[in-house]
PDB file of C-alpha atoms in Angstrom:
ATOM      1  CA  UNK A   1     -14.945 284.138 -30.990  1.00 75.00           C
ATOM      2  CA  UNK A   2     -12.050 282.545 -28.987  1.00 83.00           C
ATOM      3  CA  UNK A   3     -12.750 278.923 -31.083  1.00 86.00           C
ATOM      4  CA  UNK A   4     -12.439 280.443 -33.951  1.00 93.00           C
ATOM      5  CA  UNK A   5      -9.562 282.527 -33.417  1.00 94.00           C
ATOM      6  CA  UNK A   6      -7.682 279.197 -32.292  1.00 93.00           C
ATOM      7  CA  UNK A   7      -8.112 278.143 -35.587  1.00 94.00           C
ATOM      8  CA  UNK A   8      -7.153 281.272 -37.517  1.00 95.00           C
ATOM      9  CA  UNK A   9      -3.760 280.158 -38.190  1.00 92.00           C
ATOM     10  CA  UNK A  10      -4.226 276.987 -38.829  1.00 94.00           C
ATOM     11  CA  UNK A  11      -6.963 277.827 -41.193  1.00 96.00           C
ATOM     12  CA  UNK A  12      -4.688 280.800 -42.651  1.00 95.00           C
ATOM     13  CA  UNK A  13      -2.083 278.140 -43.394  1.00 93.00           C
ATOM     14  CA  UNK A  14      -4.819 275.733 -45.154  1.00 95.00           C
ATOM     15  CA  UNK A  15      -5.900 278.304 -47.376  1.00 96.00           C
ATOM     16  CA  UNK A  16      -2.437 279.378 -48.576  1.00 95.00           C
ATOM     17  CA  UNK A  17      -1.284 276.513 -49.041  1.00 94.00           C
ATOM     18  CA  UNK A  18      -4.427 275.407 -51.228  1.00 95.00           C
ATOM     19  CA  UNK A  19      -4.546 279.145 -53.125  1.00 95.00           C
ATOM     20  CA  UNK A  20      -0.804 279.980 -53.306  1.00 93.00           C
ATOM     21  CA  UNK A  21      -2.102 283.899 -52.257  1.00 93.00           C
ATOM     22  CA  UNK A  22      -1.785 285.219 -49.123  1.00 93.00           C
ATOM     23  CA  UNK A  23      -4.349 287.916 -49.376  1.00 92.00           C
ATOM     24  CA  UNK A  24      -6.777 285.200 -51.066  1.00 94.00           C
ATOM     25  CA  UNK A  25      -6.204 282.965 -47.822  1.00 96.00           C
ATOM     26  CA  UNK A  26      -7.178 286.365 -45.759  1.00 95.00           C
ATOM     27  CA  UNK A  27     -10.891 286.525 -47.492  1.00 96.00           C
ATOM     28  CA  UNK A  28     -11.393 282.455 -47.307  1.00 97.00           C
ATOM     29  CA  UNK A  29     -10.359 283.123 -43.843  1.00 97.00           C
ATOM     30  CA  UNK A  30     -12.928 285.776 -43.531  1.00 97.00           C
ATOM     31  CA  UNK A  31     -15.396 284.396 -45.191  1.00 97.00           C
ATOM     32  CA  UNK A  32     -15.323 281.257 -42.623  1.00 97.00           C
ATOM     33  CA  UNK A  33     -15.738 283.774 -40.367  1.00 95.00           C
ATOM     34  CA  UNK A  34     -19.091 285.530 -41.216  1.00 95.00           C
ATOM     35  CA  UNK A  35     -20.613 281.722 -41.547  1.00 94.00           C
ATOM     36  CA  UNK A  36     -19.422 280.508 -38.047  1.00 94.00           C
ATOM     37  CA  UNK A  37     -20.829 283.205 -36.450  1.00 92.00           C
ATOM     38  CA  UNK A  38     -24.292 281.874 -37.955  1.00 91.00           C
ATOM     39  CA  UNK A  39     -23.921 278.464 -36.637  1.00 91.00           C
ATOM     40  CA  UNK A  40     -21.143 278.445 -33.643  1.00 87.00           C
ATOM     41  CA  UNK A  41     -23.814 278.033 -31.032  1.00 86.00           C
ATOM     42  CA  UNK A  42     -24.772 274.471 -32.858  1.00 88.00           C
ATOM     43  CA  UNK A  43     -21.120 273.207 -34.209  1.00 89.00           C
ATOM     44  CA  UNK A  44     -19.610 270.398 -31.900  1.00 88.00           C
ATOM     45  CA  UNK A  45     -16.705 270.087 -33.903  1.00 92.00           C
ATOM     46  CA  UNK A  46     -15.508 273.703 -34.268  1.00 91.00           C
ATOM     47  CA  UNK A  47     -12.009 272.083 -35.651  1.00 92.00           C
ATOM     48  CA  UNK A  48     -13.587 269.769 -38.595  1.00 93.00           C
ATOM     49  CA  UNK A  49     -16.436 272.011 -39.170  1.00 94.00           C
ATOM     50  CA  UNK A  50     -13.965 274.956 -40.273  1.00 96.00           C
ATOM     51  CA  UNK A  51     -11.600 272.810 -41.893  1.00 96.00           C
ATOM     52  CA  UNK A  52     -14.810 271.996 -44.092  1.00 96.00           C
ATOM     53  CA  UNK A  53     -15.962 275.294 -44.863  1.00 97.00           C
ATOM     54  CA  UNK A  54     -12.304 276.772 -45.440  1.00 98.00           C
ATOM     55  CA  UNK A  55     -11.540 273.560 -47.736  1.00 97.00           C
ATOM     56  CA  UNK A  56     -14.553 274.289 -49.923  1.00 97.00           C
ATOM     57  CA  UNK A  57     -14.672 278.014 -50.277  1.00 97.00           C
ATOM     58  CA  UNK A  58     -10.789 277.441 -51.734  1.00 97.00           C
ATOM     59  CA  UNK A  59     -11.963 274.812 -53.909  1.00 96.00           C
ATOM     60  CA  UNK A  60     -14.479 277.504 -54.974  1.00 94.00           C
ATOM     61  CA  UNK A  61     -12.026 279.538 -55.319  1.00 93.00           C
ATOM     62  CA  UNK A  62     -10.182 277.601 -57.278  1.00 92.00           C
ATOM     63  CA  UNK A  63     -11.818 276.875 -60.346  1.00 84.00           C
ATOM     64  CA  UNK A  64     -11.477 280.820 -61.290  1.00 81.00           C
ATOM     65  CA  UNK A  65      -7.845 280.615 -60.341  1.00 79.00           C
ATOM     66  CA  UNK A  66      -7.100 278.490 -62.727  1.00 75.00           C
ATOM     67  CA  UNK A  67      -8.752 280.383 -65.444  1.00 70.00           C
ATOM     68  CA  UNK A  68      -6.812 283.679 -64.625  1.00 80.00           C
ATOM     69  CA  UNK A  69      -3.439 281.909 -64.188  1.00 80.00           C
ATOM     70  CA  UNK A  70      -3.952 280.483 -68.408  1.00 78.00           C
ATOM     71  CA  UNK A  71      -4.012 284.087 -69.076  1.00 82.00           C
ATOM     72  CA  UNK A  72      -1.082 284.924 -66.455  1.00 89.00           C
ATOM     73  CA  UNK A  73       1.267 287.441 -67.917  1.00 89.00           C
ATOM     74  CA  UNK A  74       4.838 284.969 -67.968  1.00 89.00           C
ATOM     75  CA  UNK A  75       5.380 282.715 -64.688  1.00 89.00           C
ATOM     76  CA  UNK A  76       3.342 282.520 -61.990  1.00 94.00           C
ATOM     77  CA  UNK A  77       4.577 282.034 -58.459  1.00 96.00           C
ATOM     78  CA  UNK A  78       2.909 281.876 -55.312  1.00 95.00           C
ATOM     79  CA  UNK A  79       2.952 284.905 -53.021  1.00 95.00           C
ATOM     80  CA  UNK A  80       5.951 284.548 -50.784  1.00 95.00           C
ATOM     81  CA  UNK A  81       5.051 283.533 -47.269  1.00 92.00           C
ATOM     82  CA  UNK A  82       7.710 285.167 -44.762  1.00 90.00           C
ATOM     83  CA  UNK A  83       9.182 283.629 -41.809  1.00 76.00           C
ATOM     84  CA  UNK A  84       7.578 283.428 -38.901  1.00 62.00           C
ATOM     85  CA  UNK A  85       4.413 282.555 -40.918  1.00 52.00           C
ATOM     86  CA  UNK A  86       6.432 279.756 -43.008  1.00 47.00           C
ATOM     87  CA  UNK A  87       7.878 278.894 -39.650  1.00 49.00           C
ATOM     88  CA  UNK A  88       5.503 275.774 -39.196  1.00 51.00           C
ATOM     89  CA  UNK A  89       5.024 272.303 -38.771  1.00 52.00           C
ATOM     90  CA  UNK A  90       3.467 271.679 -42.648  1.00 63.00           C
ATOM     91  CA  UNK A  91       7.109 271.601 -43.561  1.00 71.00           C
ATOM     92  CA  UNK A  92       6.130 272.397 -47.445  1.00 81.00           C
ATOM     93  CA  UNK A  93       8.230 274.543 -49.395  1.00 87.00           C
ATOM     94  CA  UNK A  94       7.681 276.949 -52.333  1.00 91.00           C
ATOM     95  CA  UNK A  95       9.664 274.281 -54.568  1.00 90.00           C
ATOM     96  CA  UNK A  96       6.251 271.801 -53.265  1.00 89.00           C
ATOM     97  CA  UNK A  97       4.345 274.676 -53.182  1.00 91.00           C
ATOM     98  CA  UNK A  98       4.829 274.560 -56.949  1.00 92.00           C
ATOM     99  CA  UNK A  99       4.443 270.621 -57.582  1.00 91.00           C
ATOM    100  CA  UNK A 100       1.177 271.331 -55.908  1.00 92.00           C
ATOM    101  CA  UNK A 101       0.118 273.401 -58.853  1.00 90.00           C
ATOM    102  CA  UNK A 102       0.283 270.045 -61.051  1.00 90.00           C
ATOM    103  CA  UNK A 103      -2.473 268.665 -58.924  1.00 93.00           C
ATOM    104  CA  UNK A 104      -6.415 268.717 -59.806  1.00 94.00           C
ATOM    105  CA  UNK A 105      -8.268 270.606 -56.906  1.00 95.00           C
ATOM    106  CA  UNK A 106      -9.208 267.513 -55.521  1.00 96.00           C
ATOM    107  CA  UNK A 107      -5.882 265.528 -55.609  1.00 96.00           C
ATOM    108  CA  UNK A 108      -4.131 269.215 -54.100  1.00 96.00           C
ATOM    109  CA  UNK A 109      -6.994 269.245 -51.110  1.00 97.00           C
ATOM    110  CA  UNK A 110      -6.809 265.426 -50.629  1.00 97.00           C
ATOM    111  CA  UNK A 111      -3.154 265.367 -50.134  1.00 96.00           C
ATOM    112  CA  UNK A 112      -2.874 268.952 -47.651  1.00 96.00           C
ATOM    113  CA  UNK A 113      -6.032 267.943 -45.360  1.00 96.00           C
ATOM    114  CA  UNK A 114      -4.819 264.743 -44.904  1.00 95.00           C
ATOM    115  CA  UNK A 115      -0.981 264.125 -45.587  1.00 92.00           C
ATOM    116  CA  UNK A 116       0.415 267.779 -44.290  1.00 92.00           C
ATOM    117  CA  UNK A 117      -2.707 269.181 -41.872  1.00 93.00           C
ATOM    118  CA  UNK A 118      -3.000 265.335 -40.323  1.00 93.00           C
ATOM    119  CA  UNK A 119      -6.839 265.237 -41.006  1.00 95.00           C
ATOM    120  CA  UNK A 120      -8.453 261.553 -40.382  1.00 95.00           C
ATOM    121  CA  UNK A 121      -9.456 259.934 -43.767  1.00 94.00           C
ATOM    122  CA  UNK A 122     -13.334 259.756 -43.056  1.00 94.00           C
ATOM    123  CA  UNK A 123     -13.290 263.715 -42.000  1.00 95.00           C
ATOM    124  CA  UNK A 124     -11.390 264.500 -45.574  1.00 96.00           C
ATOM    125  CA  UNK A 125     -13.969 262.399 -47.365  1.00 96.00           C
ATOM    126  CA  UNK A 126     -16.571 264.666 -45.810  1.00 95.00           C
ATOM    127  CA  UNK A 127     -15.090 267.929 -46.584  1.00 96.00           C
ATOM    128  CA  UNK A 128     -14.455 266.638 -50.104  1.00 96.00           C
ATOM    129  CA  UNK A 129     -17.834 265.329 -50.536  1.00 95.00           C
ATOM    130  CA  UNK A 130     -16.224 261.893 -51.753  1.00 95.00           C
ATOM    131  CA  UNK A 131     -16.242 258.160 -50.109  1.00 95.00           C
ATOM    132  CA  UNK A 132     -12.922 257.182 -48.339  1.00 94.00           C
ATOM    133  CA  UNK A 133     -11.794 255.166 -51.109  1.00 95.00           C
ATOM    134  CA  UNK A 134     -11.646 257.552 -53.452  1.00 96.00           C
ATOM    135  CA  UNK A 135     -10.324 260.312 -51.291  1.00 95.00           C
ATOM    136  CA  UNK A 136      -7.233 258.095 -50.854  1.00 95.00           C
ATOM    137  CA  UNK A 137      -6.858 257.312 -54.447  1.00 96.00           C
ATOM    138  CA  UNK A 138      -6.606 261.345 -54.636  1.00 96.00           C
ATOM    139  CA  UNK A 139      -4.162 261.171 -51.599  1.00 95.00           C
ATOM    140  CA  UNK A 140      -1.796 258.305 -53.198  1.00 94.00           C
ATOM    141  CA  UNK A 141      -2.103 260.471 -56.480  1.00 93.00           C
ATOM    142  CA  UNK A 142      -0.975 263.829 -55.649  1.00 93.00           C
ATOM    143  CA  UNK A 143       1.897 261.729 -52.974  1.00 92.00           C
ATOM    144  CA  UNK A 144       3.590 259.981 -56.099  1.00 89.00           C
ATOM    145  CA  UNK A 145       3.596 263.540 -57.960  1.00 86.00           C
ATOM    146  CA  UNK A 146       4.694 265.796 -54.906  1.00 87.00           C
ATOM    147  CA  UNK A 147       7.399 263.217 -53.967  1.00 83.00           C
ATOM    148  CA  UNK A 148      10.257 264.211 -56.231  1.00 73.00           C
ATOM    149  CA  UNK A 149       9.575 267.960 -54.910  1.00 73.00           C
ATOM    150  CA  UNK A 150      10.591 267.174 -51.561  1.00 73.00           C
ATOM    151  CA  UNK A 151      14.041 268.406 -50.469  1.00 68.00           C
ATOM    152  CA  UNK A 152      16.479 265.312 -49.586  1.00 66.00           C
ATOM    153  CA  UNK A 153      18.382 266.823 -46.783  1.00 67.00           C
ATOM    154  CA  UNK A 154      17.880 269.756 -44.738  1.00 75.00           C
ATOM    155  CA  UNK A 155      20.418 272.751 -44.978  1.00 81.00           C
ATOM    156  CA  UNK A 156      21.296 274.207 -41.290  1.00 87.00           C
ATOM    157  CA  UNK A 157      19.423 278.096 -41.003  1.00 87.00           C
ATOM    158  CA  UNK A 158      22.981 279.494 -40.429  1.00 91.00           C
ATOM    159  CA  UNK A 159      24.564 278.308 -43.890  1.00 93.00           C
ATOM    160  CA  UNK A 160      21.754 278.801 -45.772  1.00 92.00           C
ATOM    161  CA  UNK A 161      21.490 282.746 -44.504  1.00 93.00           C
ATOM    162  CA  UNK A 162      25.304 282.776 -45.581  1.00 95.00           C
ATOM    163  CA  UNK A 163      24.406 281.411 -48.971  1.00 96.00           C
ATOM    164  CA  UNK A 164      21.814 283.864 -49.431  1.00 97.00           C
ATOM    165  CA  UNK A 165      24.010 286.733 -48.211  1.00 97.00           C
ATOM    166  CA  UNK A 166      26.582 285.369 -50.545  1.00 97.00           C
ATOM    167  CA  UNK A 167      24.690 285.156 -53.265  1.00 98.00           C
ATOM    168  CA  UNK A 168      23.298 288.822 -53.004  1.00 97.00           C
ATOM    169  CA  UNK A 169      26.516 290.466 -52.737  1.00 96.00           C
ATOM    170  CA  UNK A 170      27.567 288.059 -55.734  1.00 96.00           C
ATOM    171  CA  UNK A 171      24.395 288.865 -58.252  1.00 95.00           C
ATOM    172  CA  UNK A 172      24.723 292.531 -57.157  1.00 93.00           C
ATOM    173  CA  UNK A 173      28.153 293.245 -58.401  1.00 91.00           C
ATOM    174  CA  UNK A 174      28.626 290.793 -61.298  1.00 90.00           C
ATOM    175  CA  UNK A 175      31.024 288.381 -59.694  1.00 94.00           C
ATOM    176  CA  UNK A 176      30.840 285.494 -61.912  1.00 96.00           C
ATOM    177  CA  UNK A 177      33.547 283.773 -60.794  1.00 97.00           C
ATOM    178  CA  UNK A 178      31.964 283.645 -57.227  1.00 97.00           C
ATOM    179  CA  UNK A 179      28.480 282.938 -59.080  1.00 98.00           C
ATOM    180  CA  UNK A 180      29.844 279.700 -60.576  1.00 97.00           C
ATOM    181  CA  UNK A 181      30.994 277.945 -57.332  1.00 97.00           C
ATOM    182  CA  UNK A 182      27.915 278.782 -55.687  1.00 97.00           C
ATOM    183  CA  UNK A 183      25.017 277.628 -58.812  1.00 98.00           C
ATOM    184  CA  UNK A 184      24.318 274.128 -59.795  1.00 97.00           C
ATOM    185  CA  UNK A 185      25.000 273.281 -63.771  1.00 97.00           C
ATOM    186  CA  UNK A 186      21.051 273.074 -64.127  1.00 97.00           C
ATOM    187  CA  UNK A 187      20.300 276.488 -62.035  1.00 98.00           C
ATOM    188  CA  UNK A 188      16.943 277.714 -63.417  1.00 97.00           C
ATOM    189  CA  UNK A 189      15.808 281.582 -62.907  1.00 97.00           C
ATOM    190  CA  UNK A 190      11.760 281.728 -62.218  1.00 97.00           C
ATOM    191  CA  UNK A 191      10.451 285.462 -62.237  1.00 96.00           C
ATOM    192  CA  UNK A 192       6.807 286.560 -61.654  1.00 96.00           C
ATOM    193  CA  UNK A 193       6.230 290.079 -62.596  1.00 95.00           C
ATOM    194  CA  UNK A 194       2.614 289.797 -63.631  1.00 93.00           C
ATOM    195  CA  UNK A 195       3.076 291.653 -66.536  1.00 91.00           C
ATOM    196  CA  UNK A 196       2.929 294.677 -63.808  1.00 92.00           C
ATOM    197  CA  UNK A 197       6.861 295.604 -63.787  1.00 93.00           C
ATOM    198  CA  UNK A 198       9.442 294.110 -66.263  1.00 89.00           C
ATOM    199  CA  UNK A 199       9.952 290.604 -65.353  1.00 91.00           C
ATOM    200  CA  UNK A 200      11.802 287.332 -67.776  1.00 88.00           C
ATOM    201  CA  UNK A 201       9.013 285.769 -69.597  1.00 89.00           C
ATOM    202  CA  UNK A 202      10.385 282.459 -69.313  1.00 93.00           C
ATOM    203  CA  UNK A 203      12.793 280.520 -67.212  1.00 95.00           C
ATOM    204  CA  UNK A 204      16.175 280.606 -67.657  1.00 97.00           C
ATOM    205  CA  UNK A 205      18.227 277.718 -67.477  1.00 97.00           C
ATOM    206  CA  UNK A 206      21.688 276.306 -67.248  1.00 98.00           C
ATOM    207  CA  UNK A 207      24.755 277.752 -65.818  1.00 98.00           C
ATOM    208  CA  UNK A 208      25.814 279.303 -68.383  1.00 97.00           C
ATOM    209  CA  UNK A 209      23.022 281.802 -69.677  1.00 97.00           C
ATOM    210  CA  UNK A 210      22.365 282.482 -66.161  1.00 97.00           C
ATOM    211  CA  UNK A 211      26.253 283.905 -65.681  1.00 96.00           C
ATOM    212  CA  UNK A 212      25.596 285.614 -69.550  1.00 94.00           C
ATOM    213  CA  UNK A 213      22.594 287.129 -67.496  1.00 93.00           C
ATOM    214  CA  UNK A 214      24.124 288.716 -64.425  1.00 91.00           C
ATOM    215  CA  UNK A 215      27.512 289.518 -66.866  1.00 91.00           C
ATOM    216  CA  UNK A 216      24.873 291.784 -68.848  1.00 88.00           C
ATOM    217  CA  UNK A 217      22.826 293.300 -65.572  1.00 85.00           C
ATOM    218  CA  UNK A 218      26.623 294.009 -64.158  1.00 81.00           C
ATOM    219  CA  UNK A 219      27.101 295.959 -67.823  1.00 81.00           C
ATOM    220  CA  UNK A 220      24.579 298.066 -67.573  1.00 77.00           C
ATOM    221  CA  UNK A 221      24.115 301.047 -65.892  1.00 62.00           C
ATOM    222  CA  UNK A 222      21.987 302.497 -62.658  1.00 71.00           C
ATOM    223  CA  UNK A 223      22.046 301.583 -59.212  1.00 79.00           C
ATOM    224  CA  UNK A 224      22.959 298.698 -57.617  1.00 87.00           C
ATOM    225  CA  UNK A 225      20.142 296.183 -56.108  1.00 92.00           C
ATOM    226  CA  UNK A 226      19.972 297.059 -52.413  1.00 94.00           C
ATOM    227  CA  UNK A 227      19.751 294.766 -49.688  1.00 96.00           C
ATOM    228  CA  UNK A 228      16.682 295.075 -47.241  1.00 96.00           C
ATOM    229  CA  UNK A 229      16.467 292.149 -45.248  1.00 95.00           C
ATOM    230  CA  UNK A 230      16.996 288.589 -44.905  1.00 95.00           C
ATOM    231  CA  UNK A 231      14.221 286.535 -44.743  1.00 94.00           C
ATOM    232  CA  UNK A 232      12.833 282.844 -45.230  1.00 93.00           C
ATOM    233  CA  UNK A 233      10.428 282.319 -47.954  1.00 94.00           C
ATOM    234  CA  UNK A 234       8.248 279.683 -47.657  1.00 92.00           C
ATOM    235  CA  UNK A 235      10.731 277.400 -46.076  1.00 90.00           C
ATOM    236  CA  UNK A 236      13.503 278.697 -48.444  1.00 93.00           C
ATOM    237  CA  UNK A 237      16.430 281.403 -47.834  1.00 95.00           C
ATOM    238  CA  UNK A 238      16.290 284.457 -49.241  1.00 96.00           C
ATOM    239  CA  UNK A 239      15.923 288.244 -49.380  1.00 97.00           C
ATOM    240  CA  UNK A 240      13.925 291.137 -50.048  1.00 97.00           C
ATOM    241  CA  UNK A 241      15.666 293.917 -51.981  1.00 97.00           C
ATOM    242  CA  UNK A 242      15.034 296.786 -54.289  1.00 95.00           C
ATOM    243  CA  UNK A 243      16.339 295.908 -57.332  1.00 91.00           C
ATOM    244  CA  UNK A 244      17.523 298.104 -60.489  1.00 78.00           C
ATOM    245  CA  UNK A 245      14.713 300.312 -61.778  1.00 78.00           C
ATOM    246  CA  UNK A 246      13.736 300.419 -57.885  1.00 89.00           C
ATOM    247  CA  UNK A 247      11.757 297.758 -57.648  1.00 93.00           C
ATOM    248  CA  UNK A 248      10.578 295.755 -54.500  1.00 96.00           C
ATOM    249  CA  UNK A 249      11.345 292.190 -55.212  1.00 97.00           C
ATOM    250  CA  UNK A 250      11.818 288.522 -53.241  1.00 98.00           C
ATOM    251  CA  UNK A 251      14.421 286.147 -54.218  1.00 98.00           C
ATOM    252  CA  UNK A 252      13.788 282.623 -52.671  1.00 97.00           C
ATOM    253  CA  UNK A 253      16.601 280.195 -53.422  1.00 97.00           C
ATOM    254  CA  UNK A 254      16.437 276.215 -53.782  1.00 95.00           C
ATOM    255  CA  UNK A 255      19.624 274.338 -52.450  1.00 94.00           C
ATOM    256  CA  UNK A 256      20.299 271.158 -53.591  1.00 91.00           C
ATOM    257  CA  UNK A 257      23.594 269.524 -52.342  1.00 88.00           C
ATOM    258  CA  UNK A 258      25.358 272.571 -51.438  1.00 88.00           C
ATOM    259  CA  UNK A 259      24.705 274.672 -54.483  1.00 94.00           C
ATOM    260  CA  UNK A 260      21.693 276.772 -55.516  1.00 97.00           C
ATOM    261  CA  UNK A 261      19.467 274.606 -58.307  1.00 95.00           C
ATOM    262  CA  UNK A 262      16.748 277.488 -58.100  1.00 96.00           C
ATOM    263  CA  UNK A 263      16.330 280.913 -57.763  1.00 98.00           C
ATOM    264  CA  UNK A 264      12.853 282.607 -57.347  1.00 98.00           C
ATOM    265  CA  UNK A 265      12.025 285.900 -57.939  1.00 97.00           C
ATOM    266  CA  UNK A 266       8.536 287.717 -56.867  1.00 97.00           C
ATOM    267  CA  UNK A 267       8.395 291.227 -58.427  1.00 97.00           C
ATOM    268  CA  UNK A 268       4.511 291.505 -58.980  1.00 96.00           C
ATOM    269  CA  UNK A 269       3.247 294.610 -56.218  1.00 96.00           C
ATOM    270  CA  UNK A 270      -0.093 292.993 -56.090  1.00 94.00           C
ATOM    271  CA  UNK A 271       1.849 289.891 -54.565  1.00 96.00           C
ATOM    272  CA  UNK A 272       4.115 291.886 -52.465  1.00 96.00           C
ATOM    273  CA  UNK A 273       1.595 293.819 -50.387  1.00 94.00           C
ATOM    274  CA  UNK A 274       2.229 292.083 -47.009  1.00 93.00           C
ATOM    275  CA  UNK A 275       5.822 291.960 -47.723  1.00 94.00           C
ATOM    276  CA  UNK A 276       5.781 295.771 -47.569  1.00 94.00           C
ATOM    277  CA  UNK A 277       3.615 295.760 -44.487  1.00 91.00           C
ATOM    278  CA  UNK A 278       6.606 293.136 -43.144  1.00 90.00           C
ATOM    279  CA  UNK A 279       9.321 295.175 -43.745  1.00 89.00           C
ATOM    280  CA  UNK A 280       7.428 298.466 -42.221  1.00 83.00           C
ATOM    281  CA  UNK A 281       6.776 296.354 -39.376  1.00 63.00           C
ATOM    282  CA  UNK A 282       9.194 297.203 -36.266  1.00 56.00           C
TER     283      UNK A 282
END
């Protein structure tokens, strides 16, 4: 029991990050679990062994994933991890979270087991069923695709929790003039309702049909978005609010150079579960 629970988080993290779901990562997790206990007794390698079995069950996993996410009501976005559980030494953010998704299952399992988790060539080759050769071919594959994804420079925690702030207060009331010195001329809006609550189908893009957007949200009328607490999202700052119509949603934002390039919006309730049991948390 204590082996295994050494490895929970680590194992936690592997899933996610190979399943974009948090509650998915939960049953691989799980399921690891119920097939240690089985074979514990006779495992040397309690590390490698798990990594194995958690590796394979996703790339189970996986192949039905992709299916559902063809028929995926608009975009699809992973679930948000929160702070502390982003807080971690993988150092990949939802922005790579999403260049990810290009990958085959392969290339994506190749690349986290041994790039980001620090897993020794020959041990990946074994989880992947595949000689070392080819396991770096995946490796070298999903590296050139994932490299554009990865952020240049690092924005201090303390300005980018005042961007986010800013931001909020700014999208809430309509300022536009504040929204233009703080969005990048390429901004693009992601939003992942599911289908489930109202949600934009599409991205938006470019300056200027994002400030038509918030200059129509100020327009109409309701309540205001309300602020419930600041948070990072996988890596990125953000927020969790309830947003007009009362709706629970995250808002991750990508920086780039000072200005936001991205903004990220989670509104599907079947991917907001543990953000709910977060914020009920003391």
């Amino acid at each position: 029991m204590q082996l295994f629970e050494a490895q929970r988080p680590r194992l936690q993290r592997l899933a996610y990050r190979m399943l974009g779901s948090v509650a998915e990562a939960e049953d691989v997790v799980q399921d690891a679990w119920l097939r240690w206990r089985k074979v514990e007794e006779a495992v040397d390698t309690p590390a490698a062994y798990l990594g194995r079995i958690v590796t394979r069950l996703c790339l189970d996993r996986m192949k039905s994933a992709r299916v559902r996410r063809e028929t995926y009501f608009g975009a699809w976005l992973p679930e948000p991890l929160l702070a502390p559980e982003a807080d971690v030494a993988d150092d990949l953010t939802l922005t790579l979270m999403l260049a990810l998704e290009r990958l085959s299952p392969l290339e994506r399992a190749a690349f986290l087991l041994h790039d980001v988790f620090g897993v020794p060539l020959g041990e990946v080759a074994t989880a992947l069923e595949r000689d070392a050769p080819a396991v770096r071919q995946l490796a070298a594959r999903a590296r050139k695709h994932v490299q554009a994804a990865r952020p240049r420079y690092r924005v201090e925690q303390a300005e980018a929790d005042r961007i986010a702030q800013a931001f909020f207060v700014a999208s809430r009331d309509g300022d536009l003039q504040a929204l233009q010195t703080m969005l990048a001329e390429d901004v693009v809006i992601h939003a992942d309702g599911g289908g489930r609550v109202p949600a934009f189908r599409n991205p938006i893009l470019g300056l200027a049909r994002v400030l038509r957007l918030y200059a129509g949200l100020r327009r109409k009328s309701g309540e205001k978005p309300v602020l419930l607490r600041q948070l990072t999202i996988d890596g990125l700052p953000g927020f969790a609010s309830i947003d007009r119509g009362r709706v629970l949603q995250t808002t991750a934002l990508e920086l780039k150079d000072g200005r936001i390039a991205a903004i990220y919006i989670v509104r599907n309730p079947d991917k907001l579960r543990h953000v709910v049991a977060a914020l009920d948390a003391p």
